[in-house]
Amino acid sequence: MENLEKAIPGKTAIVAVIGLGYVGLPVACTLAQTGFKVLGIERDQTKAARISKGISPISDQEPGLAELLTEALSSGRLQVGTDHEQCGQADVILIAVETPVDPDSRAPTYEALRGALTSLGPHLKPGALVIVESTIAPGTMQDVVRPVLEESSSLKAGQDFHLAFCPERVMPGKLLANLRECNRVIGGATPEAAELARELYRHFVRADLDITDTLTAELVKATENTYRDVQIAFANEIALLCENVGADVHQVRDLVNKSPLRAMHVPGAGVGGHCIPKDPWLLLHGTQGQLQAKLIPTARSINDGMPLHVAQLAEESLMTEGVAMEGAKVTVLGYAYLENTSDARNSPTIPLVERLRSMGATVTIHDPHFQEYDLDLEEAVSGRDCVILMVAHNEYRALDLADLRAWVSTPVLIDGRNVWGKTRTEDLGFIYAGVGNR
Ligand code: SAJ
């Protein structure tokens, strides 16, 4: 304890970061910039080699990350490797590996987490502080992390090493800024562990560092993303109701949000990403007991249904032009799950394209952020019967609709992200249907 109490504030502690992805890489670079010696451990050899050469695996626009990585490497403060033996030198070990849920059982697989823990254990230095940053189901620190680490290290948590959970709150496109500006919750297996973790984060977090126990911290992280999923599902259901009565959900939402204490989310073509579709299942894993949660699974099914609803909008709009989906030529704009990113994890475009193809359509995918879909736009939409916008990339906002009208064969436009609007497109002769505004 006394060793870390000096080594963390004094920045002489050596920090290992296991997992150099969206979370691990920015935090490793930020800790190096802060002045710590950082050992980045990445199990993927190719990824580790590229990062060692200063090539960030995060191809999106992450302001400052490429420069920070170069600086961290050239200063010698960041070393990147694949060997967990390096952790033997570390006073603090951050674990930031993926925690996906099984698509069928909805249970977390924890393959990467267990792998990180069992690789770390044998090298864990007595007196070290282990902090898990990955999003995990409530109870995981107690039921998985602690026993696996104790078993593989023959050390006792709270006695021989410190254990804490500090979930990340980073968002693609704002990773470094979020690391410094977002409030953080720190769950300590012991109060001492939480205090030590707070000393570490205090070096670069300019926001609140709230201390609690591990279970509360696990619940906070899973709940905050479940909150977002339920809010989006509410907006999506209102959109479906507005379609039924011919109203524009976006005008409804704007006016609802002028009412105090209302903050209706944005309805759209679906919910993708590595957090929101997964975290509600993490929250429910192991917490339901006799309760059968209703709202949270229903919200998930509403959001998962939106890409299929977009396919229905396309089919019905084509029908008004006498074109069957069977044999129709359709172009989908946007493969990413989020505007202006090249991240396609759980992208709603994937189930949409599957559905359209199962309906007999010939589908072209276009997305300037993916090499395989970065087609010439005119070629990608020429002669098509229907264009479906799934992601509000800047390139699509800037698209000249008169050009689009001239290029397509049947002018059916489905707007999954309220980018183009009904009046503007119908004035140009399009058959327009937007989610919540048809
Ligand atoms: N989406 C909607 N309507 C909305 C907001 C989002 O349909 O009102 C869709 C997006 O199109 C996307 C998906 O939901 O497909 C997820 O979007 P997101 O903005 O939540 O972006 P993520 O997945 O990067 O979520 C992250 C989360 N951050 C962390 O887990 C630390 C989330 O908690 C943040 O709220 C979110 O970023 C953010 O605010 O940017």
PDB file of N, CA and C in Angstrom, residues 66-163:
ATOM      1  N   ALA A  66      -3.311   9.901 -32.960  1.00  0.00           N
ATOM      2  CA  ALA A  66      -2.117   9.474 -33.728  1.00  0.00           C
ATOM      3  C   ALA A  66      -0.873  10.198 -33.197  1.00  0.00           C
ATOM      4  N   GLU A  67      -1.018  11.504 -32.965  1.00  0.00           N
ATOM      5  CA  GLU A  67       0.126  12.281 -32.473  1.00  0.00           C
ATOM      6  C   GLU A  67       0.541  11.796 -31.077  1.00  0.00           C
ATOM      7  N   LEU A  68      -0.459  11.531 -30.248  1.00  0.00           N
ATOM      8  CA  LEU A  68      -0.166  11.122 -28.868  1.00  0.00           C
ATOM      9  C   LEU A  68       0.541   9.773 -28.861  1.00  0.00           C
ATOM     10  N   LEU A  69       0.126   8.880 -29.755  1.00  0.00           N
ATOM     11  CA  LEU A  69       0.764   7.552 -29.844  1.00  0.00           C
ATOM     12  C   LEU A  69       2.221   7.715 -30.265  1.00  0.00           C
ATOM     13  N   THR A  70       2.454   8.538 -31.277  1.00  0.00           N
ATOM     14  CA  THR A  70       3.827   8.758 -31.751  1.00  0.00           C
ATOM     15  C   THR A  70       4.699   9.307 -30.628  1.00  0.00           C
ATOM     16  N   GLU A  71       4.149  10.295 -29.905  1.00  0.00           N
ATOM     17  CA  GLU A  71       4.906  10.926 -28.804  1.00  0.00           C
ATOM     18  C   GLU A  71       5.181   9.906 -27.696  1.00  0.00           C
ATOM     19  N   ALA A  72       4.176   9.109 -27.372  1.00  0.00           N
ATOM     20  CA  ALA A  72       4.340   8.126 -26.277  1.00  0.00           C
ATOM     21  C   ALA A  72       5.420   7.107 -26.638  1.00  0.00           C
ATOM     22  N   LEU A  73       5.454   6.716 -27.899  1.00  0.00           N
ATOM     23  CA  LEU A  73       6.453   5.725 -28.329  1.00  0.00           C
ATOM     24  C   LEU A  73       7.842   6.369 -28.404  1.00  0.00           C
ATOM     25  N   SER A  74       7.898   7.553 -28.996  1.00  0.00           N
ATOM     26  CA  SER A  74       9.240   8.172 -29.209  1.00  0.00           C
ATOM     27  C   SER A  74       9.853   8.590 -27.869  1.00  0.00           C
ATOM     28  N   SER A  75       9.002   8.922 -26.896  1.00  0.00           N
ATOM     29  CA  SER A  75       9.557   9.293 -25.574  1.00  0.00           C
ATOM     30  C   SER A  75      10.048   8.049 -24.829  1.00  0.00           C
ATOM     31  N   GLY A  76       9.642   6.876 -25.317  1.00  0.00           N
ATOM     32  CA  GLY A  76      10.053   5.635 -24.642  1.00  0.00           C
ATOM     33  C   GLY A  76       9.169   5.305 -23.460  1.00  0.00           C
ATOM     34  N   ARG A  77       8.175   6.174 -23.180  1.00  0.00           N
ATOM     35  CA  ARG A  77       7.303   5.911 -22.010  1.00  0.00           C
ATOM     36  C   ARG A  77       6.302   4.803 -22.337  1.00  0.00           C
ATOM     37  N   LEU A  78       5.931   4.641 -23.594  1.00  0.00           N
ATOM     38  CA  LEU A  78       5.009   3.546 -23.938  1.00  0.00           C
ATOM     39  C   LEU A  78       5.779   2.456 -24.669  1.00  0.00           C
ATOM     40  N   GLN A  79       5.708   1.264 -24.133  1.00  0.00           N
ATOM     41  CA  GLN A  79       6.256   0.091 -24.839  1.00  0.00           C
ATOM     42  C   GLN A  79       5.092  -0.860 -25.106  1.00  0.00           C
ATOM     43  N   VAL A  80       5.056  -1.417 -26.313  1.00  0.00           N
ATOM     44  CA  VAL A  80       3.931  -2.279 -26.692  1.00  0.00           C
ATOM     45  C   VAL A  80       4.435  -3.683 -26.976  1.00  0.00           C
ATOM     46  N   GLY A  81       3.744  -4.674 -26.458  1.00  0.00           N
ATOM     47  CA  GLY A  81       4.153  -6.068 -26.695  1.00  0.00           C
ATOM     48  C   GLY A  81       2.959  -6.991 -26.543  1.00  0.00           C
ATOM     49  N   THR A  82       3.222  -8.284 -26.629  1.00  0.00           N
ATOM     50  CA  THR A  82       2.136  -9.269 -26.515  1.00  0.00           C
ATOM     51  C   THR A  82       2.320 -10.147 -25.280  1.00  0.00           C
ATOM     52  N   ASP A  83       3.466  -9.975 -24.605  1.00  0.00           N
ATOM     53  CA  ASP A  83       3.811 -10.908 -23.542  1.00  0.00           C
ATOM     54  C   ASP A  83       3.350 -10.416 -22.165  1.00  0.00           C
ATOM     55  N   HIS A  84       2.425 -11.162 -21.580  1.00  0.00           N
ATOM     56  CA  HIS A  84       1.884 -10.750 -20.274  1.00  0.00           C
ATOM     57  C   HIS A  84       2.932 -10.831 -19.171  1.00  0.00           C
ATOM     58  N   GLU A  85       4.089 -11.476 -19.470  1.00  0.00           N
ATOM     59  CA  GLU A  85       5.145 -11.562 -18.452  1.00  0.00           C
ATOM     60  C   GLU A  85       5.602 -10.165 -18.045  1.00  0.00           C
ATOM     61  N   GLN A  86       5.454  -9.234 -19.014  1.00  0.00           N
ATOM     62  CA  GLN A  86       5.823  -7.834 -18.739  1.00  0.00           C
ATOM     63  C   GLN A  86       5.074  -7.300 -17.517  1.00  0.00           C
ATOM     64  N   CYS A  87       3.902  -7.877 -17.273  1.00  0.00           N
ATOM     65  CA  CYS A  87       3.072  -7.343 -16.173  1.00  0.00           C
ATOM     66  C   CYS A  87       3.750  -7.552 -14.830  1.00  0.00           C
ATOM     67  N   GLY A  88       4.754  -8.424 -14.806  1.00  0.00           N
ATOM     68  CA  GLY A  88       5.483  -8.675 -13.557  1.00  0.00           C
ATOM     69  C   GLY A  88       6.159  -7.430 -13.028  1.00  0.00           C
ATOM     70  N   GLN A  89       6.433  -6.470 -13.958  1.00  0.00           N
ATOM     71  CA  GLN A  89       7.077  -5.211 -13.498  1.00  0.00           C
ATOM     72  C   GLN A  89       6.021  -4.195 -13.057  1.00  0.00           C
ATOM     73  N   ALA A  90       4.762  -4.463 -13.342  1.00  0.00           N
ATOM     74  CA  ALA A  90       3.755  -3.396 -13.214  1.00  0.00           C
ATOM     75  C   ALA A  90       3.233  -3.254 -11.783  1.00  0.00           C
ATOM     76  N   ASP A  91       3.097  -1.987 -11.381  1.00  0.00           N
ATOM     77  CA  ASP A  91       2.489  -1.678 -10.068  1.00  0.00           C
ATOM     78  C   ASP A  91       0.973  -1.543 -10.217  1.00  0.00           C
ATOM     79  N   VAL A  92       0.555  -1.095 -11.423  1.00  0.00           N
ATOM     80  CA  VAL A  92      -0.875  -0.936 -11.698  1.00  0.00           C
ATOM     81  C   VAL A  92      -1.159  -1.642 -13.026  1.00  0.00           C
ATOM     82  N   ILE A  93      -2.214  -2.401 -13.079  1.00  0.00           N
ATOM     83  CA  ILE A  93      -2.588  -3.092 -14.318  1.00  0.00           C
ATOM     84  C   ILE A  93      -4.039  -2.731 -14.661  1.00  0.00           C
ATOM     85  N   LEU A  94      -4.218  -2.123 -15.848  1.00  0.00           N
ATOM     86  CA  LEU A  94      -5.577  -1.803 -16.322  1.00  0.00           C
ATOM     87  C   LEU A  94      -5.976  -2.880 -17.316  1.00  0.00           C
ATOM     88  N   ILE A  95      -7.192  -3.368 -17.209  1.00  0.00           N
ATOM     89  CA  ILE A  95      -7.695  -4.383 -18.149  1.00  0.00           C
ATOM     90  C   ILE A  95      -8.835  -3.766 -18.956  1.00  0.00           C
ATOM     91  N   ALA A  96      -8.599  -3.693 -20.288  1.00  0.00           N
ATOM     92  CA  ALA A  96      -9.586  -3.012 -21.153  1.00  0.00           C
ATOM     93  C   ALA A  96      -9.839  -3.885 -22.375  1.00  0.00           C
ATOM     94  N   VAL A  97     -10.330  -5.087 -22.141  1.00  0.00           N
ATOM     95  CA  VAL A  97     -10.589  -6.025 -23.238  1.00  0.00           C
ATOM     96  C   VAL A  97     -12.083  -6.073 -23.542  1.00  0.00           C
ATOM     97  N   GLU A  98     -12.415  -6.612 -24.717  1.00  0.00           N
ATOM     98  CA  GLU A  98     -13.827  -6.643 -25.127  1.00  0.00           C
ATOM     99  C   GLU A  98     -14.614  -7.619 -24.260  1.00  0.00           C
ATOM    100  N   THR A  99     -15.893  -7.318 -24.097  1.00  0.00           N
ATOM    101  CA  THR A  99     -16.772  -8.207 -23.303  1.00  0.00           C
ATOM    102  C   THR A  99     -18.096  -8.393 -24.049  1.00  0.00           C
ATOM    103  N   PRO A 100     -18.053  -9.074 -25.211  1.00  0.00           N
ATOM    104  CA  PRO A 100     -19.269  -9.251 -26.007  1.00  0.00           C
ATOM    105  C   PRO A 100     -20.257 -10.208 -25.330  1.00  0.00           C
ATOM    106  N   VAL A 101     -21.512 -10.178 -25.762  1.00  0.00           N
ATOM    107  CA  VAL A 101     -22.493 -11.150 -25.269  1.00  0.00           C
ATOM    108  C   VAL A 101     -22.814 -12.128 -26.401  1.00  0.00           C
ATOM    109  N   ASP A 102     -23.104 -13.380 -26.006  1.00  0.00           N
ATOM    110  CA  ASP A 102     -23.434 -14.399 -27.014  1.00  0.00           C
ATOM    111  C   ASP A 102     -24.742 -14.001 -27.713  1.00  0.00           C
ATOM    112  N   PRO A 103     -24.779 -14.002 -29.052  1.00  0.00           N
ATOM    113  CA  PRO A 103     -25.985 -13.507 -29.751  1.00  0.00           C
ATOM    114  C   PRO A 103     -27.253 -14.305 -29.436  1.00  0.00           C
ATOM    115  N   ASP A 104     -27.085 -15.572 -29.058  1.00  0.00           N
ATOM    116  CA  ASP A 104     -28.279 -16.388 -28.770  1.00  0.00           C
ATOM    117  C   ASP A 104     -28.630 -16.362 -27.278  1.00  0.00           C
ATOM    118  N   SER A 105     -27.635 -16.714 -26.445  1.00  0.00           N
ATOM    119  CA  SER A 105     -27.961 -16.791 -25.004  1.00  0.00           C
ATOM    120  C   SER A 105     -28.004 -15.421 -24.351  1.00  0.00           C
ATOM    121  N   ARG A 106     -27.403 -14.421 -25.017  1.00  0.00           N
ATOM    122  CA  ARG A 106     -27.307 -13.047 -24.459  1.00  0.00           C
ATOM    123  C   ARG A 106     -26.416 -13.016 -23.217  1.00  0.00           C
ATOM    124  N   ALA A 107     -25.719 -14.116 -22.958  1.00  0.00           N
ATOM    125  CA  ALA A 107     -24.826 -14.130 -21.785  1.00  0.00           C
ATOM    126  C   ALA A 107     -23.444 -13.642 -22.216  1.00  0.00           C
ATOM    127  N   PRO A 108     -22.731 -12.937 -21.314  1.00  0.00           N
ATOM    128  CA  PRO A 108     -21.375 -12.496 -21.668  1.00  0.00           C
ATOM    129  C   PRO A 108     -20.466 -13.707 -21.837  1.00  0.00           C
ATOM    130  N   THR A 109     -19.589 -13.666 -22.822  1.00  0.00           N
ATOM    131  CA  THR A 109     -18.701 -14.813 -23.043  1.00  0.00           C
ATOM    132  C   THR A 109     -17.467 -14.694 -22.144  1.00  0.00           C
ATOM    133  N   TYR A 110     -16.951 -13.432 -21.936  1.00  0.00           N
ATOM    134  CA  TYR A 110     -15.803 -13.210 -21.065  1.00  0.00           C
ATOM    135  C   TYR A 110     -14.548 -13.985 -21.509  1.00  0.00           C
ATOM    136  N   GLU A 111     -14.542 -14.422 -22.739  1.00  0.00           N
ATOM    137  CA  GLU A 111     -13.357 -15.171 -23.213  1.00  0.00           C
ATOM    138  C   GLU A 111     -12.121 -14.290 -23.097  1.00  0.00           C
ATOM    139  N   ALA A 112     -12.208 -13.068 -23.578  1.00  0.00           N
ATOM    140  CA  ALA A 112     -11.043 -12.173 -23.547  1.00  0.00           C
ATOM    141  C   ALA A 112     -10.714 -11.770 -22.111  1.00  0.00           C
ATOM    142  N   LEU A 113     -11.743 -11.537 -21.299  1.00  0.00           N
ATOM    143  CA  LEU A 113     -11.509 -11.117 -19.902  1.00  0.00           C
ATOM    144  C   LEU A 113     -10.835 -12.240 -19.122  1.00  0.00           C
ATOM    145  N   ARG A 114     -11.370 -13.450 -19.248  1.00  0.00           N
ATOM    146  CA  ARG A 114     -10.755 -14.577 -18.541  1.00  0.00           C
ATOM    147  C   ARG A 114      -9.332 -14.803 -19.035  1.00  0.00           C
ATOM    148  N   GLY A 115      -9.143 -14.617 -20.355  1.00  0.00           N
ATOM    149  CA  GLY A 115      -7.802 -14.798 -20.914  1.00  0.00           C
ATOM    150  C   GLY A 115      -6.816 -13.806 -20.328  1.00  0.00           C
ATOM    151  N   ALA A 116      -7.266 -12.563 -20.222  1.00  0.00           N
ATOM    152  CA  ALA A 116      -6.398 -11.509 -19.674  1.00  0.00           C
ATOM    153  C   ALA A 116      -6.057 -11.812 -18.213  1.00  0.00           C
ATOM    154  N   LEU A 117      -7.053 -12.250 -17.463  1.00  0.00           N
ATOM    155  CA  LEU A 117      -6.860 -12.502 -16.028  1.00  0.00           C
ATOM    156  C   LEU A 117      -5.930 -13.701 -15.793  1.00  0.00           C
ATOM    157  N   THR A 118      -6.128 -14.766 -16.556  1.00  0.00           N
ATOM    158  CA  THR A 118      -5.298 -15.961 -16.344  1.00  0.00           C
ATOM    159  C   THR A 118      -3.877 -15.748 -16.865  1.00  0.00           C
ATOM    160  N   SER A 119      -3.728 -14.840 -17.848  1.00  0.00           N
ATOM    161  CA  SER A 119      -2.364 -14.536 -18.325  1.00  0.00           C
ATOM    162  C   SER A 119      -1.650 -13.610 -17.353  1.00  0.00           C
ATOM    163  N   LEU A 120      -2.441 -12.716 -16.737  1.00  0.00           N
ATOM    164  CA  LEU A 120      -1.849 -11.753 -15.787  1.00  0.00           C
ATOM    165  C   LEU A 120      -1.461 -12.461 -14.484  1.00  0.00           C
ATOM    166  N   GLY A 121      -2.352 -13.321 -13.990  1.00  0.00           N
ATOM    167  CA  GLY A 121      -2.224 -13.900 -12.646  1.00  0.00           C
ATOM    168  C   GLY A 121      -0.824 -14.338 -12.254  1.00  0.00           C
ATOM    169  N   PRO A 122      -0.219 -15.216 -13.048  1.00  0.00           N
ATOM    170  CA  PRO A 122       1.091 -15.754 -12.645  1.00  0.00           C
ATOM    171  C   PRO A 122       2.166 -14.679 -12.485  1.00  0.00           C
ATOM    172  N   HIS A 123       1.957 -13.522 -13.128  1.00  0.00           N
ATOM    173  CA  HIS A 123       2.976 -12.462 -13.074  1.00  0.00           C
ATOM    174  C   HIS A 123       2.586 -11.320 -12.147  1.00  0.00           C
ATOM    175  N   LEU A 124       1.415 -11.433 -11.525  1.00  0.00           N
ATOM    176  CA  LEU A 124       0.901 -10.327 -10.698  1.00  0.00           C
ATOM    177  C   LEU A 124       1.807 -10.111  -9.483  1.00  0.00           C
ATOM    178  N   LYS A 125       2.265  -8.887  -9.350  1.00  0.00           N
ATOM    179  CA  LYS A 125       3.212  -8.538  -8.273  1.00  0.00           C
ATOM    180  C   LYS A 125       2.440  -8.277  -6.990  1.00  0.00           C
ATOM    181  N   PRO A 126       2.834  -8.874  -5.865  1.00  0.00           N
ATOM    182  CA  PRO A 126       2.167  -8.544  -4.601  1.00  0.00           C
ATOM    183  C   PRO A 126       2.179  -7.030  -4.382  1.00  0.00           C
ATOM    184  N   GLY A 127       1.026  -6.540  -3.934  1.00  0.00           N
ATOM    185  CA  GLY A 127       0.921  -5.092  -3.674  1.00  0.00           C
ATOM    186  C   GLY A 127       0.439  -4.320  -4.880  1.00  0.00           C
ATOM    187  N   ALA A 128       0.260  -4.996  -6.004  1.00  0.00           N
ATOM    188  CA  ALA A 128      -0.174  -4.281  -7.228  1.00  0.00           C
ATOM    189  C   ALA A 128      -1.653  -3.932  -7.154  1.00  0.00           C
ATOM    190  N   LEU A 129      -2.037  -2.987  -8.021  1.00  0.00           N
ATOM    191  CA  LEU A 129      -3.443  -2.572  -8.122  1.00  0.00           C
ATOM    192  C   LEU A 129      -3.952  -2.990  -9.489  1.00  0.00           C
ATOM    193  N   VAL A 130      -5.034  -3.779  -9.512  1.00  0.00           N
ATOM    194  CA  VAL A 130      -5.642  -4.209 -10.783  1.00  0.00           C
ATOM    195  C   VAL A 130      -6.956  -3.451 -10.949  1.00  0.00           C
ATOM    196  N   ILE A 131      -7.113  -2.792 -12.106  1.00  0.00           N
ATOM    197  CA  ILE A 131      -8.350  -2.042 -12.365  1.00  0.00           C
ATOM    198  C   ILE A 131      -8.964  -2.569 -13.662  1.00  0.00           C
ATOM    199  N   VAL A 132     -10.205  -3.046 -13.595  1.00  0.00           N
ATOM    200  CA  VAL A 132     -10.919  -3.476 -14.802  1.00  0.00           C
ATOM    201  C   VAL A 132     -11.669  -2.271 -15.363  1.00  0.00           C
ATOM    202  N   GLU A 133     -11.498  -1.975 -16.658  1.00  0.00           N
ATOM    203  CA  GLU A 133     -12.221  -0.861 -17.292  1.00  0.00           C
ATOM    204  C   GLU A 133     -13.302  -1.371 -18.244  1.00  0.00           C
ATOM    205  N   SER A 134     -13.228  -2.634 -18.630  1.00  0.00           N
ATOM    206  CA  SER A 134     -14.234  -3.165 -19.562  1.00  0.00           C
ATOM    207  C   SER A 134     -15.612  -3.152 -18.922  1.00  0.00           C
ATOM    208  N   THR A 135     -16.650  -2.991 -19.735  1.00  0.00           N
ATOM    209  CA  THR A 135     -18.018  -3.063 -19.212  1.00  0.00           C
ATOM    210  C   THR A 135     -18.357  -4.515 -18.900  1.00  0.00           C
ATOM    211  N   ILE A 136     -18.831  -4.771 -17.691  1.00  0.00           N
ATOM    212  CA  ILE A 136     -19.103  -6.148 -17.251  1.00  0.00           C
ATOM    213  C   ILE A 136     -20.459  -6.213 -16.553  1.00  0.00           C
ATOM    214  N   ALA A 137     -21.014  -7.402 -16.485  1.00  0.00           N
ATOM    215  CA  ALA A 137     -22.309  -7.586 -15.824  1.00  0.00           C
ATOM    216  C   ALA A 137     -22.142  -7.364 -14.323  1.00  0.00           C
ATOM    217  N   PRO A 138     -23.178  -6.829 -13.681  1.00  0.00           N
ATOM    218  CA  PRO A 138     -23.118  -6.640 -12.229  1.00  0.00           C
ATOM    219  C   PRO A 138     -22.773  -7.961 -11.536  1.00  0.00           C
ATOM    220  N   GLY A 139     -21.795  -7.929 -10.636  1.00  0.00           N
ATOM    221  CA  GLY A 139     -21.397  -9.140  -9.902  1.00  0.00           C
ATOM    222  C   GLY A 139     -20.161  -9.793 -10.472  1.00  0.00           C
ATOM    223  N   THR A 140     -19.722  -9.354 -11.661  1.00  0.00           N
ATOM    224  CA  THR A 140     -18.584 -10.012 -12.322  1.00  0.00           C
ATOM    225  C   THR A 140     -17.274  -9.831 -11.548  1.00  0.00           C
ATOM    226  N   MET A 141     -17.089  -8.671 -10.957  1.00  0.00           N
ATOM    227  CA  MET A 141     -15.832  -8.452 -10.199  1.00  0.00           C
ATOM    228  C   MET A 141     -15.746  -9.492  -9.083  1.00  0.00           C
ATOM    229  N   GLN A 142     -16.860  -9.708  -8.405  1.00  0.00           N
ATOM    230  CA  GLN A 142     -16.909 -10.636  -7.264  1.00  0.00           C
ATOM    231  C   GLN A 142     -16.890 -12.089  -7.732  1.00  0.00           C
ATOM    232  N   ASP A 143     -17.622 -12.375  -8.791  1.00  0.00           N
ATOM    233  CA  ASP A 143     -17.834 -13.792  -9.170  1.00  0.00           C
ATOM    234  C   ASP A 143     -16.861 -14.314 -10.228  1.00  0.00           C
ATOM    235  N   VAL A 144     -16.207 -13.400 -10.946  1.00  0.00           N
ATOM    236  CA  VAL A 144     -15.300 -13.865 -12.013  1.00  0.00           C
ATOM    237  C   VAL A 144     -13.893 -13.294 -11.814  1.00  0.00           C
ATOM    238  N   VAL A 145     -13.808 -11.961 -11.768  1.00  0.00           N
ATOM    239  CA  VAL A 145     -12.473 -11.327 -11.770  1.00  0.00           C
ATOM    240  C   VAL A 145     -11.676 -11.732 -10.523  1.00  0.00           C
ATOM    241  N   ARG A 146     -12.287 -11.546  -9.358  1.00  0.00           N
ATOM    242  CA  ARG A 146     -11.556 -11.851  -8.114  1.00  0.00           C
ATOM    243  C   ARG A 146     -11.133 -13.327  -8.070  1.00  0.00           C
ATOM    244  N   PRO A 147     -12.051 -14.319  -8.226  1.00  0.00           N
ATOM    245  CA  PRO A 147     -11.630 -15.732  -8.132  1.00  0.00           C
ATOM    246  C   PRO A 147     -10.617 -16.135  -9.206  1.00  0.00           C
ATOM    247  N   VAL A 148     -10.780 -15.651 -10.436  1.00  0.00           N
ATOM    248  CA  VAL A 148      -9.839 -16.075 -11.487  1.00  0.00           C
ATOM    249  C   VAL A 148      -8.450 -15.511 -11.209  1.00  0.00           C
ATOM    250  N   LEU A 149      -8.420 -14.260 -10.751  1.00  0.00           N
ATOM    251  CA  LEU A 149      -7.121 -13.643 -10.441  1.00  0.00           C
ATOM    252  C   LEU A 149      -6.473 -14.330  -9.226  1.00  0.00           C
ATOM    253  N   GLU A 150      -7.263 -14.604  -8.192  1.00  0.00           N
ATOM    254  CA  GLU A 150      -6.706 -15.234  -6.979  1.00  0.00           C
ATOM    255  C   GLU A 150      -6.201 -16.623  -7.303  1.00  0.00           C
ATOM    256  N   GLU A 151      -6.955 -17.336  -8.119  1.00  0.00           N
ATOM    257  CA  GLU A 151      -6.595 -18.710  -8.500  1.00  0.00           C
ATOM    258  C   GLU A 151      -5.294 -18.716  -9.309  1.00  0.00           C
ATOM    259  N   SER A 152      -5.200 -17.778 -10.246  1.00  0.00           N
ATOM    260  CA  SER A 152      -4.033 -17.811 -11.164  1.00  0.00           C
ATOM    261  C   SER A 152      -2.805 -17.133 -10.559  1.00  0.00           C
ATOM    262  N   SER A 153      -3.018 -16.382  -9.471  1.00  0.00           N
ATOM    263  CA  SER A 153      -1.846 -15.693  -8.886  1.00  0.00           C
ATOM    264  C   SER A 153      -1.457 -16.273  -7.523  1.00  0.00           C
ATOM    265  N   SER A 154      -2.354 -17.075  -6.963  1.00  0.00           N
ATOM    266  CA  SER A 154      -2.180 -17.574  -5.578  1.00  0.00           C
ATOM    267  C   SER A 154      -2.011 -16.422  -4.593  1.00  0.00           C
ATOM    268  N   LEU A 155      -2.581 -15.276  -4.982  1.00  0.00           N
ATOM    269  CA  LEU A 155      -2.591 -14.105  -4.080  1.00  0.00           C
ATOM    270  C   LEU A 155      -4.029 -13.829  -3.680  1.00  0.00           C
ATOM    271  N   LYS A 156      -4.215 -13.063  -2.625  1.00  0.00           N
ATOM    272  CA  LYS A 156      -5.564 -12.777  -2.108  1.00  0.00           C
ATOM    273  C   LYS A 156      -5.906 -11.314  -2.381  1.00  0.00           C
ATOM    274  N   ALA A 157      -7.044 -11.106  -3.022  1.00  0.00           N
ATOM    275  CA  ALA A 157      -7.469  -9.717  -3.271  1.00  0.00           C
ATOM    276  C   ALA A 157      -7.746  -9.029  -1.930  1.00  0.00           C
ATOM    277  N   GLY A 158      -7.377  -7.744  -1.868  1.00  0.00           N
ATOM    278  CA  GLY A 158      -7.629  -6.971  -0.646  1.00  0.00           C
ATOM    279  C   GLY A 158      -6.524  -7.177   0.365  1.00  0.00           C
ATOM    280  N   GLN A 159      -5.846  -8.292   0.261  1.00  0.00           N
ATOM    281  CA  GLN A 159      -4.754  -8.594   1.205  1.00  0.00           C
ATOM    282  C   GLN A 159      -3.403  -8.481   0.504  1.00  0.00           C
ATOM    283  N   ASP A 160      -3.277  -9.218  -0.638  1.00  0.00           N
ATOM    284  CA  ASP A 160      -1.981  -9.231  -1.355  1.00  0.00           C
ATOM    285  C   ASP A 160      -1.969  -8.300  -2.559  1.00  0.00           C
ATOM    286  N   PHE A 161      -3.155  -7.984  -3.084  1.00  0.00           N
ATOM    287  CA  PHE A 161      -3.220  -7.016  -4.207  1.00  0.00           C
ATOM    288  C   PHE A 161      -4.543  -6.264  -4.105  1.00  0.00           C
ATOM    289  N   HIS A 162      -4.568  -5.126  -4.778  1.00  0.00           N
ATOM    290  CA  HIS A 162      -5.775  -4.285  -4.744  1.00  0.00           C
ATOM    291  C   HIS A 162      -6.592  -4.501  -5.999  1.00  0.00           C
ATOM    292  N   LEU A 163      -7.912  -4.373  -5.884  1.00  0.00           N
ATOM    293  CA  LEU A 163      -8.799  -4.659  -7.015  1.00  0.00           C
ATOM    294  C   LEU A 163      -9.865  -3.563  -7.117  1.00  0.00           C
TER     295      LEU A 163
END
